[in-house]
mmCIF file of C-alpha atoms in Angstrom:
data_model
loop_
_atom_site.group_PDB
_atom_site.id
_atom_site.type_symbol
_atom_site.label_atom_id
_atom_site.label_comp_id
_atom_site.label_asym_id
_atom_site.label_seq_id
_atom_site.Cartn_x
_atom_site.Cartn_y
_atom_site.Cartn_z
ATOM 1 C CA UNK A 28 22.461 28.866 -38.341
ATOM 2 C CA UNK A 29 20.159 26.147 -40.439
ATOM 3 C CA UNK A 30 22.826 23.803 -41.565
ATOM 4 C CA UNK A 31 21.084 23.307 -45.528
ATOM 5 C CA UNK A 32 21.968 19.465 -45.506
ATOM 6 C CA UNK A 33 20.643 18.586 -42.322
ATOM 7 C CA UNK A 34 17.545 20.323 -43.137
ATOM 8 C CA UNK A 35 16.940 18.284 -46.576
ATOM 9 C CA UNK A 36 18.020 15.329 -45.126
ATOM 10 C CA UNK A 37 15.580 16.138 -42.464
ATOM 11 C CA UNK A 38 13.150 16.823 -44.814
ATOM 12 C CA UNK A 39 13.614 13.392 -46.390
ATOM 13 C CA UNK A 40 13.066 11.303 -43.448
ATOM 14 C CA UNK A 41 9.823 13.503 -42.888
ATOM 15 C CA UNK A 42 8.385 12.618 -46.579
ATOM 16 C CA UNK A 43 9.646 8.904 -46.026
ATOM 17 C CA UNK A 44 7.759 8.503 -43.039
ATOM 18 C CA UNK A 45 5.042 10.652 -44.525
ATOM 19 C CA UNK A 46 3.570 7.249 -46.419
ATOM 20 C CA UNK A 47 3.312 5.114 -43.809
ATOM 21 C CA UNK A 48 1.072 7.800 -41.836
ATOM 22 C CA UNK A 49 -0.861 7.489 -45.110
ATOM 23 C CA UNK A 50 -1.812 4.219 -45.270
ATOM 24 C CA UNK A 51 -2.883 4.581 -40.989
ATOM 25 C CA UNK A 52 -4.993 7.192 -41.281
ATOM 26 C CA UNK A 53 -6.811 6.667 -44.608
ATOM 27 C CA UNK A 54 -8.454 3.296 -42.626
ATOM 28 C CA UNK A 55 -8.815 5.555 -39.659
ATOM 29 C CA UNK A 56 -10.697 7.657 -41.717
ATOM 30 C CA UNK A 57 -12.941 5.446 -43.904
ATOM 31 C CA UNK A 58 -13.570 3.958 -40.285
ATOM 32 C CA UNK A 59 -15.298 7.039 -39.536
ATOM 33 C CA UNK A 60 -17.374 7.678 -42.231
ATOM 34 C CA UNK A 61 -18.647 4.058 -42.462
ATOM 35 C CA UNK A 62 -18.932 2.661 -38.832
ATOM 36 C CA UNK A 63 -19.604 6.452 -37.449
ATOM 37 C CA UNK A 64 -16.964 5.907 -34.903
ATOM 38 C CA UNK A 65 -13.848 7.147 -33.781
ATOM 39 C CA UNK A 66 -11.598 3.917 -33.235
ATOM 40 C CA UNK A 67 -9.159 4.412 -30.419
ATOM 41 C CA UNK A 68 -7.710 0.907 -30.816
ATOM 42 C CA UNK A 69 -6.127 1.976 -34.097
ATOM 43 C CA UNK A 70 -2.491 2.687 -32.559
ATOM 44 C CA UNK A 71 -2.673 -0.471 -30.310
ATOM 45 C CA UNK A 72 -2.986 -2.376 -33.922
ATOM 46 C CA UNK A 73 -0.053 -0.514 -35.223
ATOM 47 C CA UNK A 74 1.707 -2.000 -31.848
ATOM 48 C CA UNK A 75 0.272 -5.407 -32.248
ATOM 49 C CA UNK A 76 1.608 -5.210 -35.833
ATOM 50 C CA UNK A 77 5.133 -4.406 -35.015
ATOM 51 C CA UNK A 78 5.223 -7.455 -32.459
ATOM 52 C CA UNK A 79 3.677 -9.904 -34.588
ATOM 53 C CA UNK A 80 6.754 -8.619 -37.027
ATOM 54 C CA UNK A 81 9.281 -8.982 -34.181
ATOM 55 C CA UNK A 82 7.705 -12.793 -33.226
ATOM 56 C CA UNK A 83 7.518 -14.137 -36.447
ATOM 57 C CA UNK A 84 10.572 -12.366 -38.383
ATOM 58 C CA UNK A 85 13.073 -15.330 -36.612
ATOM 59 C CA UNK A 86 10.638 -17.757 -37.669
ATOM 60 C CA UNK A 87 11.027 -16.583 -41.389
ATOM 61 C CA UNK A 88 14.827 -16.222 -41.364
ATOM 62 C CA UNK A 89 15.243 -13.170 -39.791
ATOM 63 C CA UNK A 90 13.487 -11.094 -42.345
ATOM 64 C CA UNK A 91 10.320 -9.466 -41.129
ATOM 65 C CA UNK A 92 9.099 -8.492 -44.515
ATOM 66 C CA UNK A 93 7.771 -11.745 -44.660
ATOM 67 C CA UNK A 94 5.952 -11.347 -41.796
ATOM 68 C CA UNK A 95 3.520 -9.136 -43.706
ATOM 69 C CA UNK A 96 1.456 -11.053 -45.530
ATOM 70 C CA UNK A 97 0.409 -13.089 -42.543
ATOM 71 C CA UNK A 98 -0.060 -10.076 -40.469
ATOM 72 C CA UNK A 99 -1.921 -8.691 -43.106
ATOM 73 C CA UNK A 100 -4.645 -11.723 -43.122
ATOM 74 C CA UNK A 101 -4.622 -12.402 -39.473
ATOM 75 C CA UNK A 102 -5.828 -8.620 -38.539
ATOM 76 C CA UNK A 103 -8.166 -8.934 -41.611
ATOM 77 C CA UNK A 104 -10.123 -12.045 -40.074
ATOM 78 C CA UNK A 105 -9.413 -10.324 -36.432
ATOM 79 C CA UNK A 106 -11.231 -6.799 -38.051
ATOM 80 C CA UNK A 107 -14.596 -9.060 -39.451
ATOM 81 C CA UNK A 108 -14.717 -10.863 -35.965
ATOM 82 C CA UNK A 109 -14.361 -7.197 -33.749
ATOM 83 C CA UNK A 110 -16.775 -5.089 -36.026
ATOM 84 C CA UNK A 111 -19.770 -7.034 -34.960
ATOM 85 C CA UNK A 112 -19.029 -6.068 -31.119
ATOM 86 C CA UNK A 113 -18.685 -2.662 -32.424
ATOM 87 C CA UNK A 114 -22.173 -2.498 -34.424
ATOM 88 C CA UNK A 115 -23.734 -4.536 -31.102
ATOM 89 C CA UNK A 116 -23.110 -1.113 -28.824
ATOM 90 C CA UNK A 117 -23.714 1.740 -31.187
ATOM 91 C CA UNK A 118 -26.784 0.441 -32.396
ATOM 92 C CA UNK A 119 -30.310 -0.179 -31.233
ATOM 93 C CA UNK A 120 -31.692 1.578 -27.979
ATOM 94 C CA UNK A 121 -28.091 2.688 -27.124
ATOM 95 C CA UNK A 122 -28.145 6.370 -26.202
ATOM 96 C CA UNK A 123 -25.083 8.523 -27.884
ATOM 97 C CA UNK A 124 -23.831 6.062 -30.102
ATOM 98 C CA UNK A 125 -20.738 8.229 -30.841
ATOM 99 C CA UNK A 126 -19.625 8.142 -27.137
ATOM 100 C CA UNK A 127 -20.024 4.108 -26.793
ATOM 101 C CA UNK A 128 -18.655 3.104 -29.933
ATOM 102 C CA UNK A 129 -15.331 5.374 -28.085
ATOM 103 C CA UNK A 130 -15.600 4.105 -24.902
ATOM 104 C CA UNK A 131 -15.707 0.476 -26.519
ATOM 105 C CA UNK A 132 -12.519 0.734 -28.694
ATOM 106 C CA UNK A 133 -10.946 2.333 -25.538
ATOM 107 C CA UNK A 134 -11.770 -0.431 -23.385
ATOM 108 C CA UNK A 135 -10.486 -2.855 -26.411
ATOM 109 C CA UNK A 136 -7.434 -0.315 -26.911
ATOM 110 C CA UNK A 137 -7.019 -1.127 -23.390
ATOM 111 C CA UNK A 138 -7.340 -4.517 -23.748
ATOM 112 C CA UNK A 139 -4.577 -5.418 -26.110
ATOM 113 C CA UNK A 140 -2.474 -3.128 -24.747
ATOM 114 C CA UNK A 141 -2.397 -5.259 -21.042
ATOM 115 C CA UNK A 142 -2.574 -8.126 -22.931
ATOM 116 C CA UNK A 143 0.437 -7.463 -25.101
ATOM 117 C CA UNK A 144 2.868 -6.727 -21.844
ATOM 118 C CA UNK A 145 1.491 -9.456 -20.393
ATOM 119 C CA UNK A 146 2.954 -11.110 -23.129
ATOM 120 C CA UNK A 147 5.834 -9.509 -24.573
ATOM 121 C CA UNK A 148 6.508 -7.495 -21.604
ATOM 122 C CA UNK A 149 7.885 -4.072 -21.188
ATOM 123 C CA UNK A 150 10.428 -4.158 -22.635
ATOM 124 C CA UNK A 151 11.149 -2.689 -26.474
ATOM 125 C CA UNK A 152 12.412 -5.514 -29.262
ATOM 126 C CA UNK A 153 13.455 -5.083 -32.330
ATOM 127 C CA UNK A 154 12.011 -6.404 -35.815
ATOM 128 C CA UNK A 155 15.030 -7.258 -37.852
ATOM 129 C CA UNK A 156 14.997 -7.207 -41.342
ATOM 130 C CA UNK A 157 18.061 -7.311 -43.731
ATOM 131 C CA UNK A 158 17.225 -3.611 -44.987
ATOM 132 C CA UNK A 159 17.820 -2.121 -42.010
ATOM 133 C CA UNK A 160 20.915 -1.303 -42.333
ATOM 134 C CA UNK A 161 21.115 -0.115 -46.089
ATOM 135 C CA UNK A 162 20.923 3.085 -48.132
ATOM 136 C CA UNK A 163 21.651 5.408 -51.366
ATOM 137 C CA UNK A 164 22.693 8.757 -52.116
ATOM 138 C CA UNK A 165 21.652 10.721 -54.221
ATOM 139 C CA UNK A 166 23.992 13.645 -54.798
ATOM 140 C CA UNK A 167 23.324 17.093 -53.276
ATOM 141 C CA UNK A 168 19.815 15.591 -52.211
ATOM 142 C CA UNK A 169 20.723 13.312 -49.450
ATOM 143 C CA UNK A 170 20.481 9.646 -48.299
ATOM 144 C CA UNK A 171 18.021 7.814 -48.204
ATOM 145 C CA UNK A 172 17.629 4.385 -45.808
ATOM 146 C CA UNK A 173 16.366 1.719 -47.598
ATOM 147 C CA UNK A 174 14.000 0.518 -44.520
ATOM 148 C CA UNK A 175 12.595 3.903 -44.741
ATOM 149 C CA UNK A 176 12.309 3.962 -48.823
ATOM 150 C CA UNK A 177 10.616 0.100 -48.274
ATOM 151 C CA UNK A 178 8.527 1.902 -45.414
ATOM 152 C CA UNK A 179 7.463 4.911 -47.690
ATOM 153 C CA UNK A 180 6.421 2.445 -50.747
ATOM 154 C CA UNK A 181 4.340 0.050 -48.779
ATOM 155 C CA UNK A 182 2.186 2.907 -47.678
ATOM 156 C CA UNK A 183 1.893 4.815 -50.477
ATOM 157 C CA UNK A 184 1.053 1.366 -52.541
ATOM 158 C CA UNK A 185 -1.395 0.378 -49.186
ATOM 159 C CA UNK A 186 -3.237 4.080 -49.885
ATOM 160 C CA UNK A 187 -2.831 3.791 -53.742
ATOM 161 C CA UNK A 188 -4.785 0.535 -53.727
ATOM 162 C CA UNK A 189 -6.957 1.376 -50.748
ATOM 163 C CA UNK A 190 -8.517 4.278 -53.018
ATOM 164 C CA UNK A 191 -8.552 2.077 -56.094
ATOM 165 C CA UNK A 192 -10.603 -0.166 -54.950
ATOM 166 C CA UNK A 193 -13.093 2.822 -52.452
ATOM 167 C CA UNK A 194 -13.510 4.650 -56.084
ATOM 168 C CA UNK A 195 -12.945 1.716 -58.755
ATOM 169 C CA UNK A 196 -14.782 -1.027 -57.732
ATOM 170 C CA UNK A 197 -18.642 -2.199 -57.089
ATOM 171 C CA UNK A 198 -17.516 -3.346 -53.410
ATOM 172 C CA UNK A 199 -15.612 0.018 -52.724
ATOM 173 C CA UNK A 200 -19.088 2.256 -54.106
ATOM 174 C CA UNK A 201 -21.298 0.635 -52.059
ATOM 175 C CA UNK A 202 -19.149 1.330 -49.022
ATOM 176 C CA UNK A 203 -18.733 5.017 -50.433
ATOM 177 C CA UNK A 204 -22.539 4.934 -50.035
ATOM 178 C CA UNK A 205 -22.801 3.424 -46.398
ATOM 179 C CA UNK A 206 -20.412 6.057 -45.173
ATOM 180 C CA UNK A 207 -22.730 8.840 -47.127
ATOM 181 C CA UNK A 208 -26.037 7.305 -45.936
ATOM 182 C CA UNK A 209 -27.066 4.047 -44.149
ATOM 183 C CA UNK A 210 -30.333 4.278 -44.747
ATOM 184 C CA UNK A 211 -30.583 5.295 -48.818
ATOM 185 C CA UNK A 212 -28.113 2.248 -49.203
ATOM 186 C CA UNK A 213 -30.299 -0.063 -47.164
ATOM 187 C CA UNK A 214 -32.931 1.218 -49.254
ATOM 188 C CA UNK A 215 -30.787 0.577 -52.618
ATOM 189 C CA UNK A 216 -29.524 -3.412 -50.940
ATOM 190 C CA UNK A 217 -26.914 -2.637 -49.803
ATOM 191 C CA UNK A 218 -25.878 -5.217 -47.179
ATOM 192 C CA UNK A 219 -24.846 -2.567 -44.846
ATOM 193 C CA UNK A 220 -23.295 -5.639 -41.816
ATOM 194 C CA UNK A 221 -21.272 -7.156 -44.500
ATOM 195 C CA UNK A 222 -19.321 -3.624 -46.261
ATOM 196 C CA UNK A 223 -18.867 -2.914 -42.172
ATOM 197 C CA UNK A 224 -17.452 -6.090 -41.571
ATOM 198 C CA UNK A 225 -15.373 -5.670 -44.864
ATOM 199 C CA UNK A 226 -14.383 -2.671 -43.907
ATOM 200 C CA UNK A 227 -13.131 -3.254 -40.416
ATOM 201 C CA UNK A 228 -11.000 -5.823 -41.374
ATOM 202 C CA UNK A 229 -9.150 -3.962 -43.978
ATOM 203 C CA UNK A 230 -8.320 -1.397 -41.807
ATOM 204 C CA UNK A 231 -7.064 -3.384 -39.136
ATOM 205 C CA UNK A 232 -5.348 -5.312 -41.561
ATOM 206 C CA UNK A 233 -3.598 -2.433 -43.583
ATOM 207 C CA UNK A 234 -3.200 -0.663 -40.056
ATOM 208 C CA UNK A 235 -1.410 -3.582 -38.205
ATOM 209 C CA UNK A 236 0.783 -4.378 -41.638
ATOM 210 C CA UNK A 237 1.966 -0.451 -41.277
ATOM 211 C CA UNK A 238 2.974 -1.399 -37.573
ATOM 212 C CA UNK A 239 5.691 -4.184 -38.871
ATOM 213 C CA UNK A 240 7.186 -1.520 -41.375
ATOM 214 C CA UNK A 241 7.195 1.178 -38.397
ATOM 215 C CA UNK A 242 8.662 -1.204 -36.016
ATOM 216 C CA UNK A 243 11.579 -2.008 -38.751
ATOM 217 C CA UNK A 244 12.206 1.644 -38.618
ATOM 218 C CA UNK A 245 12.200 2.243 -34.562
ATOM 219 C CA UNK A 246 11.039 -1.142 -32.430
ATOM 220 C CA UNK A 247 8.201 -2.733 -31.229
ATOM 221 C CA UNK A 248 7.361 -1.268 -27.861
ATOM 222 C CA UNK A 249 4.268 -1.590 -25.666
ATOM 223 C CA UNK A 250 4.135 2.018 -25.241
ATOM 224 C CA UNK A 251 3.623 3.277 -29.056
ATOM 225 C CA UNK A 252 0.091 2.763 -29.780
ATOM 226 C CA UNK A 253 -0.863 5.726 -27.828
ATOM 227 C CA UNK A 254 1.516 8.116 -30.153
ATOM 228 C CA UNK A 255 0.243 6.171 -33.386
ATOM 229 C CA UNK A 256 -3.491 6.651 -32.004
ATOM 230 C CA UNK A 257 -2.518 10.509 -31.458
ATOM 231 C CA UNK A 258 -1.037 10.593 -35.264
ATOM 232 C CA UNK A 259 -3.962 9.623 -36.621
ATOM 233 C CA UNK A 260 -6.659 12.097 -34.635
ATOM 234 C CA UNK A 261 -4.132 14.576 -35.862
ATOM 235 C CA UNK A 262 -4.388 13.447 -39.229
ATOM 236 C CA UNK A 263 -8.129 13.162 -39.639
ATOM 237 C CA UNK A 264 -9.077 16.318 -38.086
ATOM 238 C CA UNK A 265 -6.208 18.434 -40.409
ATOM 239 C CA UNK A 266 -7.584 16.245 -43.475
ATOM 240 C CA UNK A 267 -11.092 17.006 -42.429
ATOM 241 C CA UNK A 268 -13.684 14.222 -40.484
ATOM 242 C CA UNK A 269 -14.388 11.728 -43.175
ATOM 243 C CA UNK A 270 -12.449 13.307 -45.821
ATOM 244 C CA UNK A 271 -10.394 10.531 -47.488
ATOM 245 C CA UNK A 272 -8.488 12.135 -50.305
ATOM 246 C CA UNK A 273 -7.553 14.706 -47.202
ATOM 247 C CA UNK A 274 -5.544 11.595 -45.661
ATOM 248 C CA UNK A 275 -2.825 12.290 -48.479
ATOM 249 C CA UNK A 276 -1.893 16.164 -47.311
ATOM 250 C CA UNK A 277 -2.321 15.619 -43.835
ATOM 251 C CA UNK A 278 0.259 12.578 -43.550
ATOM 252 C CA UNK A 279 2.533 14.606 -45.225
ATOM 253 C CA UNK A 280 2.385 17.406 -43.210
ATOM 254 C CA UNK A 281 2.545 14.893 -40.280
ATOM 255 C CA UNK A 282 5.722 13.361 -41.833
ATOM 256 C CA UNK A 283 7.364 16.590 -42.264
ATOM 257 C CA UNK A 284 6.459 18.621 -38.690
ATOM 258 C CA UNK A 285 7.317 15.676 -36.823
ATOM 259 C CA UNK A 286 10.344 15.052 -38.560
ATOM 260 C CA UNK A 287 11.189 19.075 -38.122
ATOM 261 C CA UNK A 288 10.568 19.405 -34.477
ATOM 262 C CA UNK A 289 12.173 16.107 -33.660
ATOM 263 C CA UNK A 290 15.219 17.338 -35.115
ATOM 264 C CA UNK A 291 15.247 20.807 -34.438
ATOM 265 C CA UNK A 292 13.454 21.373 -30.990
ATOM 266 C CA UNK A 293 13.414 17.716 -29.727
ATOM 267 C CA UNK A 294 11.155 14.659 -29.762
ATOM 268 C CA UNK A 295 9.266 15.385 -26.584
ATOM 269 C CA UNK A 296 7.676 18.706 -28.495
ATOM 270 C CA UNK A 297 6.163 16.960 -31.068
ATOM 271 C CA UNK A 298 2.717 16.348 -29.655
ATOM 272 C CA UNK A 299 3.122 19.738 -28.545
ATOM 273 C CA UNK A 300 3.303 21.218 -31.604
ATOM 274 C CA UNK A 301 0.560 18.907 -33.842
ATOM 275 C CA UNK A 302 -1.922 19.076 -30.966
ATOM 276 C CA UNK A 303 -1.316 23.118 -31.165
ATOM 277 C CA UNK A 304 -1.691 22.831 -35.217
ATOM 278 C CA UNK A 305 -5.123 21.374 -34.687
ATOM 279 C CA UNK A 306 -6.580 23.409 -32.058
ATOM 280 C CA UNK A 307 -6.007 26.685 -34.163
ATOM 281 C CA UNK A 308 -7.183 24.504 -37.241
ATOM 282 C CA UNK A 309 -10.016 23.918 -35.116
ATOM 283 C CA UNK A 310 -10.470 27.189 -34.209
ATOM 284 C CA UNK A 311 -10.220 28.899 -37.425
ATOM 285 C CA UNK A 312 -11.256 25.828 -40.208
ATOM 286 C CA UNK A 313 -12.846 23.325 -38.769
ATOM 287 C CA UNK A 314 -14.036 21.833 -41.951
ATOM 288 C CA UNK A 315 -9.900 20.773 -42.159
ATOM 289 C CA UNK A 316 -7.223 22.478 -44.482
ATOM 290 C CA UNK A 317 -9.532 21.982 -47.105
ATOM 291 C CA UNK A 318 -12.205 22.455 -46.524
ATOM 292 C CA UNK A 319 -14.073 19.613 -47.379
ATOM 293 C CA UNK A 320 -14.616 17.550 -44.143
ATOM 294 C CA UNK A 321 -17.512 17.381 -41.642
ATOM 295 C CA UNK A 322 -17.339 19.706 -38.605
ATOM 296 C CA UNK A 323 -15.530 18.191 -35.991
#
């Protein structure tokens, strides 16, 4: 029998973690629509993220909160200086740009990840932060972590201002229009290198900032930008290719199925399950679940 608490509590942790997803795969996403890629080096940034939190947390008293702000700008300048590379092989002469622009961010996926246990090494470390070992109650609800809570807000405020600025702002329209058309905003002035560049960095930035929170909440461990890279096909094929506003419902189903299976059939299932959910999905909407996305 479903014991009711654990499966609240359960349910918590699954929305708390839900946020975080949020803030990876709405870059993931805008990725897509405005480089015409699919980035496999996005969960090797989520790794690189949770190290950089794990060097420089004793460095900043033990508190890798801190850390984030400098994580945030290094991976931004890293992002302008990588997109370039990227826009050198799927452009020109270059047959299937789809499949080289993957084959590149594999090789650079593959890339940080030697260089990182090279490093580090293999084994796991832990980002400490003075949160880690907190939490509330709330009564007949549950408990609630505060690393996770401090988790949750970062990404939803990461995906809140994300979208501000895509559907607010003069910079954030004209890279609405590069991911609609290139060649109308070429046409309209758009400097289509510079909105790239732009938005490269800000994913890798946002991306490797939401690998310090998710190392607070597990480790830092050479091995976890494959799941993280996994997470976020998952969520951009269930949101629907390109689909931005998707990136919300699909992060929280995310949260919430791996949270469920983890619990209640066992972490090694949970690829097992979410790679199941999408080839039905596939199968049966491949537009996403709702039906706004391109065709994967």
């Amino acid at each position: 029998m479903v014991s009711t608490g654990l499966l609240t509590q359960t349910l918590i942790n699954g929305l708390l973690l839900a946020g975080i997803y949020m803030a990876v795969g709405v870059g993931f996403s805008l990725i897509f629509g405005v480089l015409e890629i699919i980035d496999f080096a996005v969960g090797q940034y989520v790794m690189v993220g949770a190290f950089a939190g794990a060097a420089l947390a004793p460095i900043l008293g033990s508190e890798a909160l801190l850390a984030v702000p400098f994580v945030f700008a290094a991976f931004f300048v890293v992002g302008v200086f990588v997109q370039p590379l990227i826009h050198h092989v799927t452009t020109g002469d270059r047959p299937m740009p789809l499949l080289m622009g993957l084959v590149f961010t594999f090789g650079l996926a593959r890339f940080i990840r030697g260089s990182v246990l090279t490093i580090a090494g293999p084994n796991s470390r832990d980002v400490p932060t003075s949160i880690a070992v907190g939490s509330f109650s709330i009564p007949s609800i549950g408990t609630f972590p505060m690393v996770r809570v401090a988790t949750a807000l970062f990404g939803v405020a990461a995906l809140a201002g994300f979208l501000y600025y895509l559907y607010r702002t003069e910079g954030g329209t004209a890279i609405r229009s590069v991911a609609e058309d290139r060649d109308i905003s070429r046409l309209m002035g758009v400097n289509i290198n510079r909105y790239q560049s732009l938005s490269y960095g800000a994913y890798a930035a946002m991306t490797a900032s939401a690998g310090v929170f998710i190392g607070m909440v597990y480790s830092a461990s050479v091995g976890m930008g494959m799941q993280y890279t996994g997470f976020a096909f998952f969520m951009i094929v269930l949101a629907g290719m390109g689909y931005l506003p998707g990136i919300i419902l699909s992060g929280l189903v995310l949260g919430i199925v791996q949270s469920l299976t983890a619990v209640y059939l066992g972490s090694e299932y949970v690829f097992f399950i979410l790679f199941g959910l999408i080839w039905v999905l596939l199968l049966v909407r491949p537009t996403g679940l709702l039906g706004k996305g391109e065709v994967a």
